[in-house]
């Protein structure tokens, strides 16, 4: 455990050194927040209550999303590119020799990165949004706590999916294509483009049970009080935890297949 | 050694072509990955448009604009940005190169730095965005009840090329900014990708001050808003006269002036990290 904490701290520190890049990212998230906020105002003016949100809740969705994008690696970034590069160059052999679990090691590093980006890139856009627009942020500390738990579970689901991408490099060699495809799917099915509650009909029901919903839609709904009541909150967090277990499990299976492949190739 | 101005431009283009050719050959080594990337590139954009389409499952108009009208805005700025991104998009990598010191290697090569930076890791997959933009634009043009005059027909290609040039100037200015600010690619992205995001929606939904900003400060409104409003026969929310729709090429030409000055100042101020 101490080891993984140290790895996570390393991930945090590594991203903390990119001061200018972080400031630039904050600027970008804020600019996008404003643009998307205006489009949502137009949309919710036309259709009040769309997707079960009033306008203040829709705007909260916009700004909290902007704060979570970098942490959840929802629009790209994250560890998988580094991982794939290490597979390509063979450096992954070093990772395999370590007296640590490969998946846990990278999970710790990615959570460290996410923790930094949650603070470094999350706070300022949300404050900017709260100053410029009427948001529906809850006053209840319990709900904030549940939101935080939900965010962490969302980060684990995001990691678990990207770990599968990382491992794909053992077979594909070049990960650029598959990363891009995964990015497309994540942006659309997590709720970055539009809250998943706005997606119509059976298609909407489908996208709300896919793992990507666990990354953004569920934490947002927890924050907005869509899961008030202990049972409903437990259901939401359980949905996320379920996907986290399934995907981490799939990662372990694929990992053992991948590492066998390394031995066959001789590293 | 002072090469005549004409010669330098030709040298630059030649160098650009050579580097681009090299990257295309290298991309084609992993052919499957390349086709996936082109497809993915178009798909990212397509889903973007699907999101707008989903909005229109709930409403008939956004900011008073119908879906085909928004498709005209969407398709034209997407094609413009795609074109600029293909030709100049990788200038945003300059911050990385300043940080890791590899810019020094570029400075000693006998090819103008801007040509090298623009061609750096040339990504042919960006054809995906251009194609997708043109498809949406084609759909919009075919279904819009526009009374096409010669001027309006001419305005469509002019808007795309001039729009690409305006985005290109922003990219060069952003790259110049990174000499001062270090790794700040995202600032550049918020003007290009952020501008694109804004220009896909009708100007009527944004605050007036924001509109003034993109007309008079960073003239992104000339990428597609002003020409498209003219094509649609709609009044401009700022009350500008109709002929401004035809100014895009002039604006594109004008904004390259401060952008290239900024670039030169940036290059002159460059101090190697020595690593």
Short mmCIF file of C-alpha atoms in Angstrom, two decimals:
data_model
loop_
_atom_site.label_atom_id
_atom_site.label_comp_id
_atom_site.label_asym_id
_atom_site.label_seq_id
_atom_site.Cartn_x
_atom_site.Cartn_y
_atom_site.Cartn_z
CA UNK A 1 0.00 0.00 0.00
CA UNK A 2 2.82 2.40 0.97
CA UNK A 3 4.44 1.66 -2.36
CA UNK A 4 1.33 2.54 -4.36
CA UNK A 5 0.86 5.74 -2.35
CA UNK A 6 4.41 6.70 -3.26
CA UNK A 7 3.69 5.94 -6.93
CA UNK A 8 0.53 8.06 -6.79
CA UNK A 9 2.45 10.91 -5.15
CA UNK A 10 4.97 10.63 -7.98
CA UNK A 11 2.19 10.89 -10.55
CA UNK A 12 0.84 13.96 -8.76
CA UNK A 13 4.25 15.66 -8.60
CA UNK A 14 5.07 14.89 -12.20
CA UNK A 15 2.03 16.78 -13.46
CA UNK A 16 2.49 19.53 -10.86
CA UNK A 17 5.74 20.51 -12.61
CA UNK A 18 3.88 21.49 -15.78
CA UNK A 19 2.81 24.90 -14.48
CA UNK A 20 2.33 26.70 -17.78
CA UNK A 21 0.55 23.77 -19.36
CA UNK A 22 -1.82 23.61 -16.39
CA UNK A 23 -2.54 27.35 -16.57
CA UNK A 24 -3.16 27.03 -20.31
CA UNK A 25 -5.49 24.10 -19.66
CA UNK A 26 -7.45 26.10 -17.10
CA UNK A 27 -7.82 28.88 -19.64
CA UNK A 28 -9.08 26.43 -22.27
CA UNK A 29 -11.57 24.78 -19.94
CA UNK A 30 -12.90 28.20 -18.97
CA UNK A 31 -13.26 29.39 -22.57
CA UNK A 32 -15.05 26.18 -23.55
CA UNK A 33 -17.21 26.45 -20.45
CA UNK A 34 -18.46 29.85 -21.59
CA UNK A 35 -19.16 28.70 -25.14
CA UNK A 36 -21.02 25.56 -24.09
CA UNK A 37 -22.89 27.47 -21.37
CA UNK A 38 -24.34 29.87 -23.96
CA UNK A 39 -25.46 26.99 -26.18
CA UNK A 40 -27.12 25.30 -23.18
CA UNK A 41 -28.88 28.53 -22.25
CA UNK A 42 -30.30 28.70 -25.79
CA UNK A 43 -31.34 25.06 -25.60
CA UNK A 44 -32.92 25.23 -22.14
CA UNK A 45 -34.63 28.54 -22.99
CA UNK A 46 -36.34 26.69 -25.81
CA UNK A 47 -37.07 23.55 -23.79
CA UNK A 48 -37.13 24.23 -20.01
CA UNK A 49 -36.67 21.05 -17.99
CA UNK A 50 -34.94 19.18 -20.84
CA UNK A 51 -33.33 15.95 -19.63
CA UNK A 52 -34.81 16.49 -16.18
CA UNK A 53 -32.61 19.53 -15.49
CA UNK A 54 -33.62 23.14 -15.03
CA UNK A 55 -31.36 25.78 -16.56
CA UNK A 56 -29.23 26.26 -13.42
CA UNK A 57 -28.66 22.50 -13.23
CA UNK A 58 -27.79 22.34 -16.92
CA UNK A 59 -25.24 25.12 -16.43
CA UNK A 60 -23.84 23.32 -13.39
CA UNK A 61 -23.46 20.30 -15.62
CA UNK A 62 -21.41 22.39 -18.07
CA UNK A 63 -19.02 23.87 -15.54
CA UNK A 64 -18.48 20.83 -13.35
CA UNK A 65 -17.88 18.80 -16.54
CA UNK A 66 -15.17 21.25 -17.57
CA UNK A 67 -13.59 20.76 -14.15
CA UNK A 68 -13.59 16.97 -14.48
CA UNK A 69 -12.45 16.62 -18.12
CA UNK A 70 -8.71 16.60 -17.51
CA UNK A 71 -8.85 14.46 -14.37
CA UNK A 72 -10.96 11.79 -16.05
CA UNK A 73 -8.88 12.01 -19.26
CA UNK A 74 -12.26 12.27 -20.97
CA UNK A 75 -11.02 14.22 -23.98
CA UNK A 76 -7.70 12.44 -24.35
CA UNK A 77 -4.48 12.44 -22.37
CA UNK A 78 -3.70 10.16 -19.47
CA UNK A 79 -1.20 7.39 -19.09
CA UNK A 80 -2.06 4.99 -21.91
CA UNK A 81 0.13 6.69 -24.50
CA UNK A 82 3.17 6.43 -22.23
CA UNK A 83 2.27 2.81 -21.51
CA UNK A 84 1.98 1.99 -25.21
CA UNK A 85 5.29 3.70 -25.89
CA UNK A 86 6.93 1.56 -23.20
CA UNK A 87 5.48 -1.55 -24.81
CA UNK A 88 6.76 -0.48 -28.21
CA UNK A 89 10.28 0.26 -26.99
CA UNK A 90 10.39 -2.76 -24.68
CA UNK A 91 10.75 -0.64 -21.53
CA UNK A 92 7.64 -2.40 -20.23
CA UNK A 93 9.97 -5.27 -19.28
CA UNK A 94 11.35 -3.02 -16.51
CA UNK A 95 7.80 -2.50 -15.21
CA UNK A 96 7.24 -6.24 -15.20
CA UNK A 97 10.35 -6.91 -13.12
CA UNK A 98 9.19 -4.57 -10.35
CA UNK A 99 8.00 -6.23 -7.16
CA UNK A 100 4.62 -4.61 -7.72
CA UNK A 101 1.48 -5.46 -9.58
CA UNK A 102 1.56 -3.94 -13.07
CA UNK A 103 -2.09 -2.87 -13.11
CA UNK A 104 -2.01 -1.49 -9.56
CA UNK A 105 1.19 0.41 -10.29
CA UNK A 106 -0.34 2.21 -13.26
CA UNK A 107 -3.64 2.74 -11.45
CA UNK A 108 -1.78 4.46 -8.61
CA UNK A 109 0.20 6.64 -11.03
CA UNK A 110 -2.95 7.58 -12.97
CA UNK A 111 -4.91 8.42 -9.82
CA UNK A 112 -2.02 10.63 -8.73
CA UNK A 113 -2.18 12.43 -12.07
CA UNK A 114 -5.95 12.75 -11.78
CA UNK A 115 -5.73 14.12 -8.24
CA UNK A 116 -3.44 16.89 -9.42
CA UNK A 117 -5.66 17.74 -12.36
CA UNK A 118 -8.78 17.72 -10.22
CA UNK A 119 -7.22 20.47 -8.11
CA UNK A 120 -5.03 22.18 -10.71
CA UNK A 121 -7.54 22.27 -13.53
CA UNK A 122 -10.82 21.79 -11.69
CA UNK A 123 -11.22 24.62 -9.21
CA UNK A 124 -10.68 27.72 -11.34
CA UNK A 125 -13.15 26.93 -14.17
CA UNK A 126 -15.84 26.04 -11.62
CA UNK A 127 -15.29 29.29 -9.72
CA UNK A 128 -15.36 31.26 -12.99
CA UNK A 129 -18.60 29.55 -13.97
CA UNK A 130 -20.17 30.15 -10.57
CA UNK A 131 -19.29 33.85 -10.76
CA UNK A 132 -20.66 34.34 -14.27
CA UNK A 133 -23.78 32.14 -14.16
CA UNK A 134 -26.49 31.03 -11.76
CA UNK A 135 -25.43 27.48 -10.83
CA UNK A 136 -27.24 24.85 -8.78
CA UNK A 137 -24.37 23.73 -6.54
CA UNK A 138 -25.62 21.90 -3.44
CA UNK A 139 -25.11 23.29 0.08
CA UNK A 140 -25.34 19.82 1.64
CA UNK A 141 -21.83 18.53 2.60
CA UNK A 142 -23.01 14.90 2.45
CA UNK A 143 -23.87 15.32 -1.21
CA UNK A 144 -20.45 16.78 -1.93
CA UNK A 145 -18.90 13.80 -0.17
CA UNK A 146 -20.97 11.36 -2.22
CA UNK A 147 -19.98 13.32 -5.33
CA UNK A 148 -16.31 12.97 -4.43
CA UNK A 149 -16.68 9.19 -3.96
CA UNK A 150 -18.52 9.03 -7.27
CA UNK A 151 -15.75 11.02 -8.99
CA UNK A 152 -13.10 8.62 -7.66
CA UNK A 153 -15.10 5.62 -8.87
CA UNK A 154 -15.49 7.35 -12.24
CA UNK A 155 -11.72 7.86 -12.39
CA UNK A 156 -11.16 4.15 -11.70
CA UNK A 157 -13.58 3.17 -14.48
CA UNK A 158 -11.83 5.58 -16.82
CA UNK A 159 -8.46 4.09 -15.88
CA UNK A 160 -9.69 0.52 -16.27
CA UNK A 161 -10.89 1.19 -19.81
CA UNK A 162 -7.71 2.99 -20.79
CA UNK A 163 -5.63 0.16 -19.32
CA UNK A 164 -7.23 -2.12 -21.92
CA UNK A 165 -6.11 0.38 -24.58
CA UNK A 166 -2.61 0.38 -23.16
CA UNK A 167 -2.45 -3.41 -23.27
CA UNK A 168 -3.72 -3.42 -26.86
CA UNK A 169 -0.27 -2.12 -27.79
CA UNK A 170 1.12 -5.63 -27.20
CA UNK A 171 -0.74 -6.68 -30.33
CA UNK A 172 -1.11 -3.46 -32.33
CA UNK A 173 2.33 -1.82 -31.89
CA UNK A 174 0.96 1.63 -32.79
CA UNK A 175 -1.82 2.86 -30.55
CA UNK A 176 -2.69 6.15 -32.27
CA UNK A 177 -5.69 4.79 -34.20
CA UNK A 178 -7.28 2.86 -31.37
CA UNK A 179 -6.70 5.72 -28.91
CA UNK A 180 -8.49 8.10 -31.22
CA UNK A 181 -11.43 5.74 -31.63
CA UNK A 182 -11.65 5.29 -27.87
CA UNK A 183 -11.56 9.04 -27.43
CA UNK A 184 -14.48 9.46 -29.83
CA UNK A 185 -16.54 6.93 -27.93
CA UNK A 186 -15.65 8.42 -24.54
CA UNK A 187 -16.52 11.99 -25.55
CA UNK A 188 -19.89 10.94 -26.90
CA UNK A 189 -21.00 8.29 -24.39
CA UNK A 190 -19.77 9.91 -21.16
CA UNK A 191 -21.92 13.02 -21.52
CA UNK A 192 -19.17 15.48 -22.49
CA UNK A 193 -21.05 16.59 -25.61
CA UNK A 194 -24.54 16.51 -24.14
CA UNK A 195 -25.95 15.10 -20.86
CA UNK A 196 -26.93 11.47 -21.43
CA UNK A 197 -30.40 12.19 -20.03
CA UNK A 198 -31.07 14.24 -23.17
CA UNK A 199 -30.40 11.27 -25.50
CA UNK A 200 -33.78 10.12 -26.83
CA UNK A 201 -35.64 6.83 -26.47
CA UNK A 202 -34.12 3.37 -26.32
CA UNK A 203 -30.76 4.73 -27.47
CA UNK A 204 -30.79 7.00 -24.42
CA UNK A 205 -31.55 4.08 -22.13
CA UNK A 206 -28.69 2.12 -23.65
CA UNK A 207 -26.06 4.89 -23.29
CA UNK A 208 -27.00 5.37 -19.65
CA UNK A 209 -26.01 1.79 -18.70
CA UNK A 210 -22.71 1.69 -20.60
CA UNK A 211 -19.44 2.09 -18.63
CA UNK A 212 -18.84 5.60 -20.01
CA UNK A 213 -21.88 6.82 -18.11
CA UNK A 214 -19.98 6.01 -14.91
CA UNK A 215 -17.27 8.55 -15.80
CA UNK A 216 -19.23 11.80 -15.97
CA UNK A 217 -23.01 11.39 -16.06
CA UNK A 218 -23.29 9.51 -12.77
CA UNK A 219 -21.04 11.85 -10.72
CA UNK A 220 -22.94 14.82 -12.18
CA UNK A 221 -26.31 13.32 -11.25
CA UNK A 222 -25.05 12.57 -7.75
CA UNK A 223 -23.99 16.21 -7.38
CA UNK A 224 -27.26 17.53 -8.80
CA UNK A 225 -29.25 15.44 -6.33
CA UNK A 226 -30.79 13.11 -8.90
CA UNK A 227 -29.90 10.23 -6.60
CA UNK A 228 -31.06 11.68 -3.31
CA UNK A 229 -32.10 9.07 -0.82
CA UNK A 230 -29.71 6.42 0.46
CA UNK A 231 -31.00 3.62 -1.80
CA UNK A 232 -30.70 5.66 -4.98
CA UNK A 233 -27.22 6.94 -4.10
CA UNK A 234 -26.06 3.41 -3.31
CA UNK A 235 -27.46 2.28 -6.66
CA UNK A 236 -25.53 4.97 -8.52
CA UNK A 237 -22.25 4.25 -6.75
CA UNK A 238 -22.87 0.51 -7.07
CA UNK A 239 -23.32 0.91 -10.82
CA UNK A 240 -19.92 2.60 -11.01
CA UNK A 241 -18.24 0.06 -8.69
CA UNK A 242 -19.72 -2.76 -10.76
CA UNK A 243 -18.24 -1.46 -13.99
CA UNK A 244 -14.93 -0.76 -12.21
CA UNK A 245 -14.71 -4.41 -11.10
CA UNK A 246 -15.72 -5.82 -14.49
CA UNK A 247 -13.24 -3.67 -16.40
CA UNK A 248 -10.36 -4.10 -13.95
CA UNK A 249 -11.01 -7.86 -14.14
CA UNK A 250 -10.94 -7.76 -17.92
CA UNK A 251 -7.68 -5.84 -17.67
CA UNK A 252 -6.13 -8.56 -15.50
CA UNK A 253 -7.14 -11.27 -17.97
CA UNK A 254 -5.77 -9.35 -20.91
CA UNK A 255 -2.66 -8.50 -18.93
CA UNK A 256 -1.82 -12.14 -18.28
CA UNK A 257 -2.27 -12.89 -21.98
CA UNK A 258 -0.08 -9.89 -22.84
CA UNK A 259 2.72 -10.75 -20.42
CA UNK A 260 2.84 -14.31 -21.73
CA UNK A 261 3.37 -12.73 -25.13
CA UNK A 262 6.36 -10.77 -23.79
CA UNK A 263 8.01 -13.99 -22.59
CA UNK A 264 7.43 -15.64 -25.96
CA UNK A 265 9.10 -12.72 -27.73
CA UNK A 266 11.91 -12.64 -25.24
CA UNK A 267 11.10 -9.13 -23.96
CA UNK B 1 23.51 35.01 -45.52
CA UNK B 2 20.58 37.07 -46.72
CA UNK B 3 18.47 35.18 -49.23
CA UNK B 4 16.09 37.32 -51.32
CA UNK B 5 12.54 37.33 -49.96
CA UNK B 6 11.04 35.41 -52.91
CA UNK B 7 13.71 32.76 -52.61
CA UNK B 8 13.04 32.32 -48.94
CA UNK B 9 9.35 31.68 -49.51
CA UNK B 10 10.20 29.13 -52.20
CA UNK B 11 12.80 27.51 -49.92
CA UNK B 12 10.22 27.36 -47.16
CA UNK B 13 7.60 25.71 -49.33
CA UNK B 14 10.15 23.24 -50.68
CA UNK B 15 11.29 22.33 -47.17
CA UNK B 16 7.70 22.06 -46.04
CA UNK B 17 6.92 19.70 -48.91
CA UNK B 18 9.91 17.49 -48.17
CA UNK B 19 9.10 17.18 -44.47
CA UNK B 20 5.42 16.55 -45.19
CA UNK B 21 6.37 13.82 -47.67
CA UNK B 22 8.54 12.17 -45.07
CA UNK B 23 5.76 12.14 -42.47
CA UNK B 24 3.24 10.78 -44.96
CA UNK B 25 5.58 7.91 -45.82
CA UNK B 26 6.13 7.22 -42.15
CA UNK B 27 2.39 7.30 -41.43
CA UNK B 28 1.77 4.80 -44.19
CA UNK B 29 4.01 2.25 -42.48
CA UNK B 30 1.13 1.41 -40.15
CA UNK B 31 -1.57 1.52 -42.78
CA UNK B 32 -4.41 0.00 -40.73
CA UNK B 33 -3.74 2.40 -37.91
CA UNK B 34 -3.76 5.25 -40.41
CA UNK B 35 -7.16 4.37 -41.85
CA UNK B 36 -8.55 3.91 -38.35
CA UNK B 37 -7.19 7.34 -37.50
CA UNK B 38 -8.76 9.04 -40.56
CA UNK B 39 -12.03 7.34 -39.78
CA UNK B 40 -11.74 8.23 -36.09
CA UNK B 41 -10.97 11.82 -36.97
CA UNK B 42 -14.10 12.07 -39.09
CA UNK B 43 -16.13 10.18 -36.48
CA UNK B 44 -15.15 12.55 -33.64
CA UNK B 45 -16.57 15.36 -35.71
CA UNK B 46 -19.59 13.38 -36.81
CA UNK B 47 -20.61 12.59 -33.25
CA UNK B 48 -20.19 16.27 -32.55
CA UNK B 49 -22.83 16.92 -35.18
CA UNK B 50 -24.96 14.05 -33.88
CA UNK B 51 -25.07 15.92 -30.55
CA UNK B 52 -26.51 18.95 -32.37
CA UNK B 53 -28.96 16.63 -34.15
CA UNK B 54 -30.05 15.22 -30.77
CA UNK B 55 -30.68 18.77 -29.56
CA UNK B 56 -32.98 19.21 -32.55
CA UNK B 57 -34.95 16.14 -31.49
CA UNK B 58 -36.16 18.36 -28.66
CA UNK B 59 -36.36 21.79 -30.31
CA UNK B 60 -37.25 23.19 -33.75
CA UNK B 61 -34.79 26.05 -33.64
CA UNK B 62 -31.77 27.14 -31.62
CA UNK B 63 -31.29 30.87 -31.32
CA UNK B 64 -33.86 31.16 -34.13
CA UNK B 65 -31.80 28.96 -36.50
CA UNK B 66 -33.03 25.71 -38.05
CA UNK B 67 -30.93 22.53 -38.26
CA UNK B 68 -29.90 23.03 -41.93
CA UNK B 69 -28.90 26.61 -41.12
CA UNK B 70 -26.74 25.41 -38.25
CA UNK B 71 -25.36 22.70 -40.55
CA UNK B 72 -24.16 25.46 -42.88
CA UNK B 73 -22.31 27.11 -39.99
CA UNK B 74 -21.06 23.79 -38.69
CA UNK B 75 -19.86 22.38 -42.01
CA UNK B 76 -18.08 25.53 -43.13
CA UNK B 77 -16.09 26.15 -39.94
CA UNK B 78 -15.30 22.46 -39.59
CA UNK B 79 -13.87 22.36 -43.13
CA UNK B 80 -11.91 25.59 -42.53
CA UNK B 81 -10.43 24.43 -39.26
CA UNK B 82 -9.67 21.01 -40.75
CA UNK B 83 -7.77 22.62 -43.60
CA UNK B 84 -5.81 24.93 -41.29
CA UNK B 85 -5.17 22.01 -38.93
CA UNK B 86 -3.85 19.84 -41.75
CA UNK B 87 -1.49 22.50 -43.08
CA UNK B 88 -0.40 24.28 -39.89
CA UNK B 89 -1.95 22.48 -36.93
CA UNK B 90 1.21 21.04 -35.51
CA UNK B 91 2.66 24.47 -34.82
CA UNK B 92 1.18 23.91 -31.36
CA UNK B 93 3.96 21.37 -30.70
CA UNK B 94 6.51 24.15 -30.53
CA UNK B 95 6.10 24.49 -26.75
CA UNK B 96 7.13 20.85 -26.37
CA UNK B 97 10.12 21.42 -28.61
CA UNK B 98 11.19 24.48 -26.65
CA UNK B 99 10.95 22.42 -23.47
CA UNK B 100 12.88 19.39 -24.65
CA UNK B 101 15.47 21.41 -26.55
CA UNK B 102 14.80 19.84 -29.94
CA UNK B 103 14.01 23.27 -31.40
CA UNK B 104 17.77 23.88 -31.48
CA UNK B 105 18.17 21.13 -34.07
CA UNK B 106 15.55 22.82 -36.21
CA UNK B 107 17.27 26.19 -35.99
CA UNK B 108 20.47 24.90 -37.57
CA UNK B 109 18.71 23.30 -40.55
CA UNK B 110 18.70 25.35 -43.77
CA UNK B 111 14.89 25.46 -43.93
CA UNK B 112 12.84 28.35 -42.48
CA UNK B 113 11.76 27.48 -38.95
CA UNK B 114 8.06 28.14 -39.55
CA UNK B 115 8.02 25.65 -42.44
CA UNK B 116 9.64 23.02 -40.23
CA UNK B 117 7.33 23.67 -37.29
CA UNK B 118 4.24 23.63 -39.49
CA UNK B 119 5.24 20.36 -41.16
CA UNK B 120 6.31 18.76 -37.89
CA UNK B 121 4.52 15.39 -37.58
CA UNK B 122 2.24 16.27 -40.48
CA UNK B 123 -0.99 14.37 -39.81
CA UNK B 124 -2.74 13.28 -42.97
CA UNK B 125 -5.52 11.76 -40.82
CA UNK B 126 -6.88 15.31 -40.51
CA UNK B 127 -8.40 14.80 -43.94
CA UNK B 128 -11.10 13.15 -41.84
CA UNK B 129 -12.30 16.44 -40.37
CA UNK B 130 -12.20 18.24 -43.72
CA UNK B 131 -14.24 15.49 -45.40
CA UNK B 132 -16.80 15.42 -42.62
CA UNK B 133 -17.15 19.21 -42.69
CA UNK B 134 -17.65 19.21 -46.45
CA UNK B 135 -20.27 16.44 -46.21
CA UNK B 136 -22.31 18.37 -43.63
CA UNK B 137 -21.88 21.56 -45.67
CA UNK B 138 -23.01 19.74 -48.82
CA UNK B 139 -26.13 18.52 -47.04
CA UNK B 140 -26.88 22.02 -45.75
CA UNK B 141 -26.45 23.61 -49.18
CA UNK B 142 -28.70 21.00 -50.80
CA UNK B 143 -31.61 21.40 -48.38
CA UNK B 144 -31.47 25.11 -47.53
CA UNK B 145 -34.13 27.21 -49.27
CA UNK B 146 -31.57 29.82 -50.32
CA UNK B 147 -32.05 32.02 -53.39
CA UNK B 148 -28.58 31.37 -54.83
CA UNK B 149 -27.04 34.37 -56.56
CA UNK B 150 -23.57 34.34 -58.16
CA UNK B 151 -22.21 36.19 -55.12
CA UNK B 152 -23.61 33.66 -52.69
CA UNK B 153 -22.29 30.70 -54.67
CA UNK B 154 -18.85 32.29 -54.82
CA UNK B 155 -18.93 33.02 -51.12
CA UNK B 156 -19.04 29.32 -50.14
CA UNK B 157 -15.53 28.30 -51.31
CA UNK B 158 -14.14 31.74 -50.45
CA UNK B 159 -15.45 31.40 -46.90
CA UNK B 160 -13.75 28.03 -46.45
CA UNK B 161 -10.34 29.08 -47.76
CA UNK B 162 -10.33 32.48 -46.05
CA UNK B 163 -11.60 30.84 -42.87
CA UNK B 164 -8.72 28.37 -42.98
CA UNK B 165 -6.29 31.27 -43.42
CA UNK B 166 -7.73 33.11 -40.40
CA UNK B 167 -7.47 29.98 -38.26
CA UNK B 168 -3.93 29.54 -39.63
CA UNK B 169 -2.94 33.05 -38.55
CA UNK B 170 -4.26 32.34 -35.06
CA UNK B 171 -2.18 29.16 -34.99
CA UNK B 172 0.99 31.03 -35.96
CA UNK B 173 0.31 33.74 -33.38
CA UNK B 174 -0.34 31.05 -30.77
CA UNK B 175 2.92 29.31 -31.63
CA UNK B 176 4.75 32.64 -31.25
CA UNK B 177 3.13 33.05 -27.83
CA UNK B 178 4.65 29.75 -26.75
CA UNK B 179 8.15 31.17 -27.14
CA UNK B 180 7.26 33.49 -24.28
CA UNK B 181 4.90 31.34 -22.26
CA UNK B 182 6.49 27.92 -22.69
CA UNK B 183 4.27 24.90 -23.14
CA UNK B 184 0.91 26.61 -23.66
CA UNK B 185 -0.53 24.70 -26.62
CA UNK B 186 -3.93 24.76 -24.98
CA UNK B 187 -4.19 28.54 -25.17
CA UNK B 188 -3.81 28.22 -28.91
CA UNK B 189 -6.39 25.42 -28.91
CA UNK B 190 -8.94 27.48 -27.06
CA UNK B 191 -8.87 30.05 -29.85
CA UNK B 192 -8.90 27.53 -32.70
CA UNK B 193 -10.96 24.59 -31.41
CA UNK B 194 -12.89 26.86 -29.04
CA UNK B 195 -13.54 29.30 -31.85
CA UNK B 196 -14.70 26.42 -34.00
CA UNK B 197 -17.05 25.23 -31.26
CA UNK B 198 -18.53 28.72 -31.05
CA UNK B 199 -18.82 29.29 -34.80
CA UNK B 200 -20.88 26.13 -35.27
CA UNK B 201 -23.71 27.80 -33.36
CA UNK B 202 -25.63 30.88 -34.48
CA UNK B 203 -24.24 34.22 -33.26
CA UNK B 204 -27.66 35.08 -31.84
CA UNK B 205 -27.13 32.89 -28.79
CA UNK B 206 -23.95 34.59 -27.57
CA UNK B 207 -23.51 37.78 -25.57
CA UNK B 208 -22.95 40.95 -27.65
CA UNK B 209 -19.54 41.62 -26.05
CA UNK B 210 -18.33 38.19 -27.11
CA UNK B 211 -19.54 38.93 -30.67
CA UNK B 212 -17.69 42.26 -30.70
CA UNK B 213 -14.59 40.39 -29.55
CA UNK B 214 -14.69 37.92 -32.45
CA UNK B 215 -15.40 40.64 -35.01
CA UNK B 216 -12.95 43.32 -33.96
CA UNK B 217 -10.27 41.68 -31.75
CA UNK B 218 -9.70 38.08 -32.93
CA UNK B 219 -11.70 38.26 -36.17
CA UNK B 220 -13.08 34.72 -36.05
CA UNK B 221 -16.53 35.98 -37.08
CA UNK B 222 -15.10 36.32 -40.61
CA UNK B 223 -14.35 32.58 -40.74
CA UNK B 224 -18.00 31.75 -41.37
CA UNK B 225 -20.51 33.76 -39.33
CA UNK B 226 -20.59 36.90 -41.46
CA UNK B 227 -20.45 35.15 -44.87
CA UNK B 228 -23.02 32.55 -43.75
CA UNK B 229 -25.42 35.20 -42.44
CA UNK B 230 -25.25 36.85 -45.85
CA UNK B 231 -25.93 33.57 -47.64
CA UNK B 232 -28.90 32.92 -45.33
CA UNK B 233 -30.16 36.47 -45.83
CA UNK B 234 -30.16 37.08 -42.10
CA UNK B 235 -29.28 40.35 -40.39
CA UNK B 236 -26.09 40.43 -38.38
CA UNK B 237 -26.78 40.88 -34.63
CA UNK B 238 -24.22 43.68 -34.45
CA UNK B 239 -25.90 45.55 -37.32
CA UNK B 240 -22.88 45.51 -39.65
CA UNK B 241 -23.53 46.29 -43.32
CA UNK B 242 -24.04 43.38 -45.74
CA UNK B 243 -20.82 43.86 -47.69
CA UNK B 244 -18.66 42.84 -44.70
CA UNK B 245 -19.56 39.26 -45.67
CA UNK B 246 -17.13 39.62 -48.58
CA UNK B 247 -14.26 40.93 -46.44
CA UNK B 248 -13.04 37.52 -45.23
CA UNK B 249 -10.13 37.22 -47.70
CA UNK B 250 -8.96 40.73 -46.84
CA UNK B 251 -9.25 40.01 -43.12
CA UNK B 252 -7.35 36.75 -43.58
CA UNK B 253 -4.59 38.64 -45.35
CA UNK B 254 -4.51 41.36 -42.69
CA UNK B 255 -4.33 39.08 -39.66
CA UNK B 256 -1.27 37.32 -41.04
CA UNK B 257 0.63 40.58 -40.60
CA UNK B 258 0.53 40.74 -36.77
CA UNK B 259 0.82 36.95 -36.65
CA UNK B 260 4.04 36.90 -38.65
CA UNK B 261 5.46 39.85 -36.71
CA UNK B 262 4.71 38.00 -33.49
CA UNK B 263 6.37 34.90 -34.91
CA UNK B 264 9.55 36.80 -35.77
CA UNK B 265 9.63 38.44 -32.35
CA UNK B 266 9.15 35.01 -30.80
CA UNK B 267 12.00 33.43 -32.74
CA UNK B 268 14.29 36.36 -31.90
CA UNK B 269 13.49 36.07 -28.19
CA UNK B 270 14.21 32.33 -28.14
CA UNK B 271 16.84 31.22 -25.64
CA UNK B 272 17.73 27.57 -25.77
CA UNK B 273 17.14 25.57 -22.60
CA UNK B 274 20.51 24.02 -23.34
CA UNK B 275 19.28 20.51 -22.59
#
